[in-house]
Each structure stands twice: as structure tokens, then as C-alpha cells.
CSV table of C-alpha atoms in Angstrom, one decimal:
chain,number,residue,atom,x,y,z
A,1,MET,CA,13.4,-72.2,302.7
A,2,SER,CA,10.1,-70.9,301.3
A,3,GLY,CA,8.2,-67.9,300.0
A,4,ARG,CA,7.1,-64.4,301.0
A,5,GLY,CA,4.8,-64.4,303.6
A,6,VAL,CA,6.3,-67.6,306.4
A,7,THR,CA,8.3,-66.2,308.8
A,8,ASP,CA,10.6,-68.4,311.0
A,9,GLY,CA,8.4,-66.4,314.5
A,10,GLY,CA,10.1,-63.3,314.4
A,11,GLY,CA,10.0,-59.1,313.0
A,12,ALA,CA,11.2,-61.0,308.9
A,13,THR,CA,9.7,-63.9,305.9
A,14,ASP,CA,12.2,-66.7,305.7
A,15,GLU,CA,12.7,-64.9,302.4
A,16,GLU,CA,12.9,-61.5,304.4
A,17,ARG,CA,16.1,-63.4,306.4
A,18,LEU,CA,18.1,-65.4,304.2
A,19,ALA,CA,18.3,-62.0,302.0
A,20,ARG,CA,20.1,-60.0,305.4
A,21,VAL,CA,22.3,-63.1,305.9
A,22,ALA,CA,23.7,-62.9,301.7
A,23,LEU,CA,23.1,-59.0,302.5
A,24,THR,CA,26.0,-59.2,305.1
A,25,ARG,CA,28.7,-61.1,302.5
A,26,ILE,CA,27.8,-58.0,299.8
A,27,VAL,CA,28.0,-55.4,301.6
A,28,GLU,CA,30.1,-54.0,304.4
A,29,PRO,CA,29.1,-52.4,307.8
A,30,GLY,CA,27.1,-49.3,308.0
A,31,ASP,CA,27.3,-49.0,303.4
A,32,GLU,CA,24.8,-45.7,304.3
A,33,LEU,CA,23.9,-45.8,300.5
A,34,ALA,CA,23.1,-50.1,300.2
A,35,GLY,CA,21.1,-48.7,303.1
A,36,SER,CA,18.8,-47.0,301.0
A,37,TRP,CA,17.7,-49.8,298.8
A,38,LEU,CA,17.2,-51.5,301.7
A,39,THR,CA,14.8,-48.6,302.5
A,40,ARG,CA,13.4,-48.2,299.1
A,41,TYR,CA,13.8,-51.6,297.9
A,42,GLY,CA,14.0,-54.1,300.8
A,43,PRO,CA,15.8,-56.8,302.1
A,44,VAL,CA,15.0,-59.1,298.4
A,45,GLU,CA,14.8,-56.9,296.2
A,46,THR,CA,18.1,-55.2,296.9
A,47,ALA,CA,19.7,-58.7,297.3
A,48,ARG,CA,17.8,-60.0,293.4
A,49,ALA,CA,19.4,-56.3,291.9
A,50,LEU,CA,22.9,-57.1,292.8
A,51,GLY,CA,22.6,-60.6,291.3
A,52,ALA,CA,22.0,-58.1,287.4
A,53,ALA,CA,23.9,-56.8,284.8
A,54,THR,CA,21.6,-52.6,286.3
A,55,PRO,CA,23.6,-51.4,288.9
A,56,LEU,CA,21.0,-50.0,291.4
A,57,PRO,CA,21.6,-45.7,292.0
A,58,GLY,CA,24.6,-44.5,293.7
A,59,VAL,CA,26.9,-47.1,293.0
A,60,GLY,CA,29.9,-46.9,290.1
A,61,GLU,CA,30.8,-48.7,287.6
A,62,ARG,CA,33.5,-50.9,289.8
A,63,ARG,CA,32.0,-50.8,292.7
A,64,TRP,CA,28.9,-52.2,291.4
A,65,ALA,CA,31.4,-54.4,289.5
A,66,GLY,CA,32.5,-55.8,293.4
A,67,LEU,CA,29.6,-55.9,294.7
A,68,ARG,CA,28.5,-58.6,292.2
A,69,LEU,CA,31.7,-60.9,292.4
A,70,ARG,CA,30.7,-61.1,296.8
A,71,ALA,CA,27.5,-61.5,295.1
A,72,ALA,CA,27.9,-64.7,293.6
A,73,ALA,CA,29.9,-65.8,296.1
A,74,ALA,CA,27.3,-65.9,298.8
A,75,ARG,CA,25.8,-68.8,300.0
A,76,PRO,CA,23.3,-67.7,303.1
A,77,ALA,CA,21.9,-71.2,303.8
A,78,GLU,CA,25.1,-72.8,305.1
A,79,ASP,CA,26.0,-69.7,306.7
A,80,LEU,CA,22.8,-69.9,308.4
A,81,GLU,CA,24.0,-73.8,309.0
A,82,THR,CA,27.4,-73.0,310.4
A,83,LEU,CA,26.1,-70.8,312.6
A,84,THR,CA,23.0,-72.3,314.3
A,85,ALA,CA,25.8,-76.3,314.0
A,86,LEU,CA,28.0,-73.2,316.5
A,87,GLY,CA,24.3,-72.0,318.5
A,88,GLY,CA,24.4,-68.7,317.4
A,89,ARG,CA,21.5,-67.0,315.6
A,90,PHE,CA,20.7,-63.9,313.2
A,91,LEU,CA,18.6,-61.4,314.0
A,92,CYS,CA,16.4,-58.6,311.7
A,93,PRO,CA,15.4,-55.8,312.2
A,94,GLY,CA,11.7,-55.9,313.3
A,95,ASP,CA,12.7,-59.2,315.5
A,96,VAL,CA,11.2,-59.8,318.7
A,97,GLU,CA,15.5,-59.9,320.1
A,98,TRP,CA,16.0,-57.1,318.0
A,99,PRO,CA,17.1,-54.2,319.8
A,100,GLY,CA,14.9,-50.8,318.5
A,101,GLN,CA,17.5,-48.2,319.1
A,102,LEU,CA,20.0,-49.7,316.6
A,103,ASP,CA,17.0,-48.7,314.0
A,104,ASP,CA,18.4,-44.6,314.9
A,105,LEU,CA,21.8,-45.3,312.6
A,106,ALA,CA,19.2,-45.2,310.1
A,107,THR,CA,20.7,-46.5,306.5
A,108,ALA,CA,23.5,-47.5,308.5
A,109,ARG,CA,21.7,-49.3,311.0
A,110,PRO,CA,22.9,-52.7,310.7
A,111,VAL,CA,22.4,-54.9,308.5
A,112,GLY,CA,21.2,-57.8,310.6
A,113,LEU,CA,23.2,-59.5,313.3
A,114,TRP,CA,24.7,-62.4,314.3
A,115,ALA,CA,24.5,-63.5,317.4
A,116,ARG,CA,25.2,-66.5,320.2
A,117,GLY,CA,24.0,-66.4,324.0
A,118,ALA,CA,21.7,-66.3,325.9
A,119,ALA,CA,18.4,-65.6,324.7
A,120,SER,CA,16.8,-62.0,325.0
A,121,LEU,CA,18.9,-59.7,323.7
A,122,ARG,CA,17.0,-56.7,323.1
A,123,PHE,CA,15.8,-57.2,326.9
A,124,ALA,CA,19.8,-57.3,328.1
A,125,ALA,CA,20.4,-53.4,326.2
A,126,LEU,CA,17.7,-51.2,327.3
A,127,ARG,CA,20.2,-51.2,330.5
A,128,SER,CA,23.3,-51.6,329.0
A,129,VAL,CA,26.3,-49.1,329.0
A,130,ALA,CA,29.6,-49.3,327.3
A,131,VAL,CA,33.0,-48.9,328.7
A,132,VAL,CA,36.0,-49.0,325.8
A,133,GLY,CA,39.0,-47.5,325.7
A,134,ALA,CA,43.1,-47.7,324.7
A,135,ARG,CA,44.2,-51.6,323.3
A,136,ALA,CA,47.7,-50.9,325.2
A,137,CYS,CA,46.1,-49.6,328.4
A,138,THR,CA,48.2,-48.5,331.1
A,139,GLU,CA,47.0,-50.4,335.0
A,140,TYR,CA,44.9,-47.8,335.9
A,141,GLY,CA,43.1,-47.7,333.1
A,142,ALA,CA,42.5,-51.7,333.4
A,143,HIS,CA,41.3,-51.9,337.5
A,144,VAL,CA,39.1,-48.3,336.2
A,145,ALA,CA,37.8,-50.3,333.3
A,146,SER,CA,36.8,-53.9,335.7
A,147,MET,CA,36.4,-52.4,338.3
A,148,LEU,CA,33.2,-50.0,336.3
A,149,GLY,CA,32.1,-53.6,334.8
A,150,ALA,CA,31.7,-55.4,338.0
A,151,GLY,CA,29.8,-52.3,339.5
A,152,LEU,CA,27.7,-51.3,336.2
A,153,ALA,CA,26.8,-55.3,336.5
A,154,GLU,CA,26.8,-55.1,339.8
A,155,HIS,CA,23.3,-52.7,339.7
A,156,GLY,CA,21.6,-54.2,336.9
A,157,TRP,CA,23.7,-53.0,333.8
A,158,THR,CA,24.8,-54.2,330.2
A,159,VAL,CA,28.8,-54.2,329.8
A,160,VAL,CA,28.9,-52.8,325.9
A,161,SER,CA,32.1,-53.2,324.6
A,162,GLY,CA,34.5,-54.5,321.2
A,163,ALA,CA,36.4,-57.8,323.1
A,164,ALA,CA,39.5,-55.9,322.0
A,165,TYR,CA,42.4,-56.6,324.7
A,166,GLY,CA,43.0,-54.2,327.7
A,167,VAL,CA,40.2,-51.2,328.8
A,168,ASP,CA,37.8,-53.9,327.0
A,169,ALA,CA,38.8,-57.0,328.3
A,170,ALA,CA,39.1,-55.6,331.1
A,171,ALA,CA,35.6,-54.5,331.5
A,172,HIS,CA,33.8,-57.1,330.1
A,173,ARG,CA,36.5,-59.6,333.2
A,174,GLY,CA,34.8,-57.1,335.1
A,175,ALA,CA,31.6,-57.4,334.4
A,176,LEU,CA,32.1,-61.7,334.0
A,177,ALA,CA,33.5,-61.7,337.6
A,178,VAL,CA,30.5,-60.7,339.4
A,179,GLY,CA,28.2,-62.7,336.9
A,180,GLY,CA,26.9,-59.8,335.1
A,181,SER,CA,25.5,-59.4,331.6
A,182,THR,CA,27.6,-58.0,329.1
A,183,VAL,CA,28.2,-58.5,325.3
A,184,GLY,CA,31.1,-58.6,323.1
A,185,VAL,CA,30.9,-56.5,319.7
A,186,LEU,CA,32.5,-58.2,317.1
A,187,ALA,CA,34.7,-56.5,313.8
A,188,CYS,CA,35.0,-60.0,312.1
A,189,GLY,CA,32.1,-63.4,312.6
A,190,VAL,CA,31.5,-64.2,316.1
A,191,ASP,CA,33.0,-68.2,314.8
A,192,VAL,CA,36.2,-66.4,314.9
A,193,ALA,CA,38.6,-66.0,318.0
A,194,TYR,CA,39.3,-62.0,317.0
A,195,PRO,CA,42.3,-61.1,319.0
A,196,PRO,CA,43.5,-64.9,319.2
A,197,GLY,CA,44.7,-63.6,322.8
A,198,ASN,CA,41.3,-63.6,324.0
A,199,ARG,CA,39.9,-66.1,323.0
A,200,GLU,CA,39.2,-67.6,326.2
A,201,LEU,CA,37.3,-63.9,327.1
A,202,ILE,CA,35.5,-64.3,323.8
A,203,SER,CA,34.5,-68.3,324.5
A,204,ARG,CA,33.3,-67.1,327.5
A,205,LEU,CA,31.5,-63.7,326.7
A,206,GLY,CA,29.6,-66.0,323.4
A,207,GLN,CA,29.2,-68.8,326.8
A,208,GLU,CA,27.7,-66.6,329.7
A,209,GLY,CA,26.9,-63.0,327.6
A,210,TRP,CA,26.0,-62.3,324.1
A,211,LEU,CA,29.0,-62.1,321.0
A,212,LEU,CA,27.3,-60.0,318.4
A,213,ALA,CA,29.2,-59.4,314.7
A,214,GLU,CA,28.3,-57.2,311.6
A,215,LEU,CA,29.7,-60.0,309.3
A,216,ALA,CA,29.3,-63.0,308.0
A,217,PRO,CA,30.3,-66.3,309.3
A,218,GLY,CA,34.2,-66.9,308.8
A,219,GLU,CA,35.0,-63.3,308.1
A,220,HIS,CA,38.5,-60.7,309.3
A,221,PRO,CA,39.0,-58.0,311.4
A,222,THR,CA,39.4,-54.4,309.0
A,223,ARG,CA,41.2,-51.5,310.0
A,224,PRO,CA,38.0,-49.8,308.8
A,225,ARG,CA,35.0,-52.3,310.5
A,226,PHE,CA,36.7,-51.6,313.8
A,227,VAL,CA,35.5,-48.1,313.1
A,228,LEU,CA,32.7,-48.6,312.0
A,229,ARG,CA,31.9,-51.7,314.7
A,230,ASN,CA,31.9,-48.4,317.4
A,231,ARG,CA,29.1,-47.4,315.8
A,232,VAL,CA,27.0,-50.0,317.2
A,233,ILE,CA,28.4,-50.3,320.1
A,234,ALA,CA,27.3,-46.1,320.3
A,235,ALA,CA,24.0,-47.5,319.4
A,236,LEU,CA,23.4,-50.7,321.6
A,237,THR,CA,24.3,-48.1,324.5
A,238,ARG,CA,22.2,-45.4,326.2
A,239,GLY,CA,25.7,-43.7,326.9
A,240,THR,CA,29.7,-44.6,325.7
A,241,VAL,CA,33.0,-44.4,329.2
A,242,VAL,CA,35.8,-43.7,327.6
A,243,VAL,CA,38.4,-45.0,330.0
A,244,GLU,CA,42.2,-44.2,328.0
A,245,ALA,CA,42.3,-42.5,325.0
A,246,ARG,CA,44.9,-41.2,322.5
A,247,LEU,CA,44.1,-38.6,321.4
A,248,ARG,CA,43.8,-40.7,317.9
A,249,SER,CA,42.5,-43.3,319.5
A,250,GLY,CA,39.5,-46.2,317.6
A,251,SER,CA,37.7,-45.8,321.0
A,252,LEU,CA,37.3,-42.5,320.0
A,253,SER,CA,34.6,-42.6,317.3
A,254,THR,CA,33.0,-44.4,320.2
A,255,ALA,CA,31.8,-41.1,321.8
A,256,ARG,CA,31.5,-39.5,318.6
A,257,TRP,CA,29.1,-41.8,317.2
A,258,ALA,CA,27.2,-42.1,321.6
A,259,ALA,CA,27.3,-38.0,321.2
A,260,ARG,CA,26.0,-38.1,317.3
A,261,LEU,CA,23.1,-40.6,318.8
A,262,GLY,CA,21.9,-37.8,321.6
A,263,ARG,CA,23.5,-41.0,324.0
A,264,HIS,CA,25.9,-39.4,327.4
A,265,THR,CA,29.6,-39.2,326.2
A,266,MET,CA,31.8,-39.9,329.4
A,267,GLY,CA,35.4,-40.5,330.7
A,268,VAL,CA,37.1,-41.2,333.6
A,269,PRO,CA,40.1,-38.6,333.6
A,270,GLY,CA,43.6,-39.5,334.3
A,271,ALA,CA,47.0,-37.8,334.6
A,272,VAL,CA,48.0,-34.9,332.8
A,273,THR,CA,50.9,-36.2,332.0
A,274,SER,CA,49.6,-39.3,330.5
A,275,GLY,CA,49.3,-38.6,326.6
A,276,LEU,CA,46.9,-42.6,327.1
A,277,SER,CA,45.1,-40.2,328.5
A,278,SER,CA,44.9,-37.2,326.4
A,279,GLY,CA,42.0,-37.8,324.5
A,280,VAL,CA,39.5,-38.8,327.3
A,281,HIS,CA,40.8,-35.5,328.5
A,282,ALA,CA,39.9,-33.8,324.8
A,283,LEU,CA,36.5,-35.4,325.2
A,284,LEU,CA,35.8,-34.0,328.5
A,285,ARG,CA,37.4,-29.9,327.2
A,286,ASN,CA,33.7,-30.8,325.5
A,287,GLU,CA,30.5,-33.1,324.8
A,288,GLY,CA,31.8,-35.6,327.6
A,289,GLN,CA,31.0,-35.2,331.1
A,290,LEU,CA,33.4,-36.4,333.5
A,291,VAL,CA,33.0,-39.8,336.0
A,292,THR,CA,35.0,-41.8,338.8
A,293,GLY,CA,33.0,-45.0,338.9
A,294,ALA,CA,30.0,-46.6,338.3
A,295,GLU,CA,27.5,-44.9,340.9
A,296,GLU,CA,28.3,-42.0,338.3
A,297,VAL,CA,27.6,-43.2,335.4
A,298,ILE,CA,23.9,-44.3,336.4
A,299,GLU,CA,22.8,-41.6,337.3
A,300,LEU,CA,24.4,-39.9,334.0
A,301,VAL,CA,22.1,-43.4,331.7
A,302,GLY,CA,19.7,-43.9,334.4
A,303,PRO,CA,16.0,-43.7,335.7
A,304,MET,CA,15.5,-39.6,337.5
A,305,GLY,CA,17.0,-40.3,341.7
A,306,ALA,CA,19.0,-42.6,340.8
A,307,LEU,CA,21.7,-40.5,342.7
A,308,ALA,CA,25.7,-41.0,343.0
A,309,PRO,CA,26.2,-41.5,346.7
A,310,VAL,CA,27.9,-37.7,348.0
A,311,PRO,CA,32.1,-38.9,349.0
A,312,ASP,CA,32.6,-39.0,352.7
A,313,ARG,CA,35.3,-36.6,353.9
A,314,PRO,CA,37.6,-37.9,356.0
A,315,VAL,CA,36.8,-35.6,359.5
A,316,LEU,CA,39.1,-34.7,361.9
A,317,ALA,CA,39.3,-34.3,365.2
A,318,ARG,CA,39.6,-29.8,365.0
A,319,ASP,CA,35.7,-29.8,362.7
A,320,LEU,CA,34.5,-31.5,366.6
A,321,LEU,CA,35.4,-28.2,367.8
A,322,HIS,CA,33.5,-25.3,368.3
A,323,PRO,CA,33.8,-22.2,366.1
A,324,ALA,CA,35.1,-19.9,369.2
A,325,THR,CA,36.9,-23.1,370.5
A,326,VAL,CA,38.7,-23.0,366.8
A,327,ARG,CA,39.1,-19.1,367.4
A,328,VAL,CA,41.6,-19.8,370.1
A,329,LEU,CA,43.6,-22.3,368.3
A,330,GLU,CA,44.4,-20.6,365.6
A,331,ALA,CA,45.4,-17.3,366.7
A,332,LEU,CA,49.0,-19.8,369.0
A,333,PRO,CA,52.3,-19.0,367.2
A,334,ALA,CA,53.8,-21.8,365.7
A,335,GLY,CA,56.9,-23.0,367.9
A,336,ARG,CA,56.5,-20.1,370.6
A,337,ALA,CA,54.9,-20.7,374.0
A,338,VAL,CA,52.5,-17.2,374.8
A,339,PRO,CA,50.5,-15.9,377.7
A,340,VAL,CA,46.9,-15.4,378.8
A,341,GLU,CA,46.2,-12.3,378.3
A,342,TRP,CA,48.5,-12.7,374.3
A,343,VAL,CA,46.2,-14.8,372.9
A,344,ALA,CA,43.4,-13.1,374.4
A,345,ARG,CA,44.5,-10.1,372.0
A,346,ALA,CA,44.6,-12.9,369.3
A,347,SER,CA,41.5,-14.7,368.7
A,348,GLY,CA,39.6,-10.9,370.3
A,349,THR,CA,38.2,-13.6,373.3
A,350,ALA,CA,38.0,-12.3,376.9
A,351,ALA,CA,40.3,-13.5,378.6
A,352,GLU,CA,38.0,-15.6,381.5
A,353,GLN,CA,36.7,-17.2,377.9
A,354,THR,CA,40.4,-18.0,376.8
A,355,ARG,CA,41.5,-19.2,379.3
A,356,ALA,CA,38.7,-21.4,379.4
A,357,ARG,CA,38.6,-22.5,375.4
A,358,LEU,CA,42.7,-23.0,376.2
A,359,GLY,CA,41.7,-25.8,378.8
A,360,GLU,CA,39.0,-27.8,376.6
A,361,LEU,CA,42.5,-28.3,373.6
A,362,ARG,CA,44.8,-29.1,376.6
A,363,ALA,CA,42.5,-32.0,378.0
A,364,LEU,CA,41.7,-32.6,373.6
A,365,GLY,CA,45.3,-32.4,373.6
A,366,PHE,CA,46.0,-29.6,370.9
A,367,VAL,CA,47.9,-26.9,373.5
A,368,GLU,CA,49.9,-27.7,376.2
A,369,GLY,CA,50.4,-25.2,379.5
A,370,VAL,CA,54.3,-24.2,380.4
A,371,GLN,CA,54.4,-21.6,383.3
A,372,ASP,CA,51.4,-20.1,383.5
A,373,ARG,CA,51.7,-20.1,378.9
A,374,TRP,CA,50.5,-21.7,376.5
A,375,GLN,CA,51.7,-23.5,373.6
A,376,LEU,CA,50.3,-25.8,370.6
A,377,THR,CA,51.2,-29.6,370.8
A,378,HIS,CA,50.3,-32.2,367.3
A,379,PRO,CA,47.6,-32.4,367.8
A,380,PRO,CA,45.6,-36.4,366.9
A,381,GLY,CA,44.1,-37.0,363.7
């Protein structure tokens, strides 16, 4: 790689790109202290300082020693070669393909993104929605997530999730099933299939959609990395939908990040007796908005005027009756026949008009006449 003034066609120079690649080996995702160093000194000076004995501001001696150990082991050129061999690339802030909405994370912004998949990530992310939820979801949760993924994709929206078991996988598969756009944000290297049971899905995401990671190739996930990964999912999208989640579910952290960043937070309700929906219901009681389908999600995150269709109300035969006829029908008692005069008095309708309305109801199958008395039948619909 050559000097500071040379670029590779993106927003970063070769030197800056190598420095950011090295930093993905050295600092953990979402490290706001490291983010403040990047803001103050830039990637090249920050990476260089991590190889020196004098600590940067704000860091303790013990942590500095750990960072220096990682810095000594970093091999950025080799990491780039590894990913290039897999058909991937490394994105830096300022690159043409960099999703600008990630900058909303400020000092928690990713140092860079390792990416596999199609080009034009920035354009795909401009119309994107996160669909997240429980790993051990119910059949209901998997069905809803799949329908949301497919519905959003069919309307031209990119579905973003974490490629985990359960809701995440169902949302990705729903989008892929209709040939739609979908992004998997990993808590490990983009060359690591985790969880192993989703290996085939993760491979498809890398070929037909996108795989993104903050961690260098070969890195494996940890519990904190899963939680920190969620901030990228939230920042990348216009809104987050939680399908199923317990009260302490990690997927709720994605919704909290979305709310913090001014994005829409949405939840799909479940049975009030289901512990797997308790976290979603808590979200809905606070800042979340209730959604039941892709059109309702798009109404919230899409352009003005993208309104969800009003659900059709089932039309019953009695809904088509004239109000005066309904009044006569409602006056008839259940289980016994009564004369016209009784119905007229009960409905407050003149006897002649009552007789006409009863004739109409008989023709429609609502009532029957028995020796000048009238009683209810079991009307159709």
C-alpha cells in the first residue's frame, strides 16, 4: 500500500484503509473511547499510537497493555487478502458504498465494515427495515417473521437482521424466497458461519444479499459482541420490528438503539399468556408502535402517503338491510312466535309498515310466518 495521498477510488486513502483494517483486530465493536481517538487523531495516528508505549488519553495501563498485544499481532494486509479471496471488501466511512446513517452512532460508529455480497450497500440500506426477535421462537413467530420479510422485500425494502436462529433466519428466508434484498449483520467475521446450523443461509446471504461484520476475518462471536452488533442493525435501518422477545431478550436492545437514534420502533403482538411475547408487549406499552404486517411497517417508515390498506370488514346479510327493517327484526323475540301487533308495538313501527318489513324479512329467510304469527329462523350469513 502506498502513502496517505493515494486512494483506491473510495473515501479513504490506502494508508487510512489499512489502519482501519488493523483497528478491527485491536478494538472491540462500539468502543466509544477508541471512537473518540479516531475522531481526534484519525485512523493512521490512532493505529500508530497503539504500537507505542505511551497510552492515549482516557485509557488505563492494564487495558492499554492488552490493546498493544492485539496491535502487535495485527496483520491488516493479510486480512484484506483473505477477504478479497472470498470476494469480499472492506468499507470505510466516507466510501461511496458506506451507509451514511451509521454516522448517527457518533463515537460508537463502526471503525469499518467487512462486507460480502452485492454492490451498492448504501442504496440498499436507504430503504431498509430490521426484523429481529427470539432465537427459540414459536411457529407463530417464525411465520410472522417470514411473512414480514417477504412482504417488505416485495415492496422493494431491504430486510436487515442478525442471521441467528429463529426470527432472524425466518425474516431472511422470507426475503430470499421472493428474490428480495436482505442483509445479515454478524457478530463474528464474515468468513465464519455462526450459528453453524445456519451455514447454508449465511452462504446464501453472502451470494444473494449482503453479509456485514465489524470484526476481522476469523473472529468468533461473544455475548457482548452480539449485543453491540445490534446497534449497527438499528442504525442501518429506518425502523426495527420485534416479532417475539422475552423481557430480557437481546433483540430488545436493537429496539432501544433504534429509539435512541430516532428510528421507528415497532412490535408484533402475541398471546398475552406467552412469555415469548412479554418483551414485545412491554415495548408496545412504552415507545413501540403496533404492527401486524408489512404494509403497516411501510406506512410508518416509508414516504408520506404510503398508507396501509384498511382491513375489509366481513359483510353479513343483515348489514345490507334498511334500518327500519333491522328495527323490526331486532324486535322479534327468540324462541316464540308473536302477532304483527306485538312486533309493531315492540319496534315502534306502524302495523302496516311492520307487515311489509316482515314480508321482506321472510323473503330473505330471516323470519317465517306461522298462522298470522311471526318468528325468527336461522338466517343465512
